[in-house]
């Protein structure tokens, strides 16, 4: 099914037609922008994606630190219970 969708998209791009309709307002707004404005939008989009990636990276690091701390505390409790 995925291969059929990819082939349909490639065929649509090769023929220069859009197989899925974009809202006409969005399409007109994008194509009426000058090239520098389009590049600016693309660069800002990449910047936003980079920012979201950094945010999730920091959240992942914090979660890893909490997990390490919780594991260390649990092991300490186990050692105390065993009497080591």
GROMACS .gro file of C-alpha atoms in nm:
model
   84
    1UNK     CA    1   0.000   0.000   0.000
    2UNK     CA    2   0.284   0.237   0.088
    3UNK     CA    3   0.461   0.161  -0.240
    4UNK     CA    4   0.143   0.244  -0.432
    5UNK     CA    5   0.116   0.579  -0.251
    6UNK     CA    6   0.481   0.660  -0.323
    7UNK     CA    7   0.440   0.568  -0.690
    8UNK     CA    8   0.127   0.785  -0.715
    9UNK     CA    9   0.306   1.082  -0.560
   10UNK     CA   10   0.603   1.038  -0.795
   11UNK     CA   11   0.370   1.017  -1.094
   12UNK     CA   12   0.185   1.329  -0.980
   13UNK     CA   13   0.510   1.519  -0.936
   14UNK     CA   14   0.642   1.402  -1.273
   15UNK     CA   15   0.326   1.516  -1.452
   16UNK     CA   16   0.322   1.843  -1.262
   17UNK     CA   17  -0.016   1.784  -1.099
   18UNK     CA   18  -0.105   1.769  -0.733
   19UNK     CA   19  -0.288   1.450  -0.642
   20UNK     CA   20  -0.397   1.589  -0.306
   21UNK     CA   21  -0.557   1.930  -0.284
   22UNK     CA   22  -0.400   2.190  -0.063
   23UNK     CA   23  -0.625   2.465   0.068
   24UNK     CA   24  -0.626   2.722  -0.210
   25UNK     CA   25  -0.549   3.008   0.029
   26UNK     CA   26  -0.230   2.838   0.148
   27UNK     CA   27  -0.127   2.752  -0.206
   28UNK     CA   28  -0.182   3.108  -0.328
   29UNK     CA   29  -0.009   3.259  -0.025
   30UNK     CA   30   0.298   3.039  -0.070
   31UNK     CA   31   0.336   3.090  -0.443
   32UNK     CA   32   0.279   3.464  -0.421
   33UNK     CA   33   0.570   3.505  -0.176
   34UNK     CA   34   0.902   3.618  -0.314
   35UNK     CA   35   1.189   3.370  -0.316
   36UNK     CA   36   1.373   3.532  -0.022
   37UNK     CA   37   1.053   3.511   0.184
   38UNK     CA   38   1.011   3.144   0.093
   39UNK     CA   39   1.370   3.075   0.194
   40UNK     CA   40   1.315   3.262   0.521
   41UNK     CA   41   1.007   3.051   0.597
   42UNK     CA   42   1.199   2.732   0.525
   43UNK     CA   43   1.492   2.839   0.744
   44UNK     CA   44   1.257   2.937   1.027
   45UNK     CA   45   1.085   2.598   0.997
   46UNK     CA   46   1.422   2.425   1.028
   47UNK     CA   47   1.501   2.646   1.328
   48UNK     CA   48   1.175   2.548   1.497
   49UNK     CA   49   1.243   2.180   1.435
   50UNK     CA   50   1.593   2.220   1.577
   51UNK     CA   51   1.449   2.393   1.885
   52UNK     CA   52   1.195   2.116   1.941
   53UNK     CA   53   1.473   1.859   1.898
   54UNK     CA   54   1.686   2.038   2.161
   55UNK     CA   55   1.389   2.053   2.397
   56UNK     CA   56   1.328   1.679   2.371
   57UNK     CA   57   1.701   1.616   2.410
   58UNK     CA   58   1.704   1.812   2.737
   59UNK     CA   59   1.392   1.629   2.857
   60UNK     CA   60   1.555   1.297   2.771
   61UNK     CA   61   1.868   1.391   2.965
   62UNK     CA   62   1.661   1.495   3.267
   63UNK     CA   63   1.463   1.171   3.256
   64UNK     CA   64   1.785   0.970   3.229
   65UNK     CA   65   1.927   1.153   3.533
   66UNK     CA   66   1.610   1.084   3.732
   67UNK     CA   67   1.620   0.717   3.634
   68UNK     CA   68   1.987   0.689   3.735
   69UNK     CA   69   1.914   0.856   4.069
   70UNK     CA   70   1.614   0.630   4.134
   71UNK     CA   71   1.815   0.319   4.045
   72UNK     CA   72   2.102   0.425   4.272
   73UNK     CA   73   1.861   0.487   4.562
   74UNK     CA   74   1.689   0.153   4.507
   75UNK     CA   75   2.024  -0.030   4.503
   76UNK     CA   76   2.127   0.150   4.823
   77UNK     CA   77   1.805   0.038   4.992
   78UNK     CA   78   1.863  -0.320   4.877
   79UNK     CA   79   2.220  -0.313   5.016
   80UNK     CA   80   2.095  -0.179   5.349
   81UNK     CA   81   1.823  -0.445   5.364
   82UNK     CA   82   2.075  -0.723   5.295
   83UNK     CA   83   2.324  -0.574   5.539
   84UNK     CA   84   2.614  -0.510   5.302
   0.00000   0.00000   0.00000
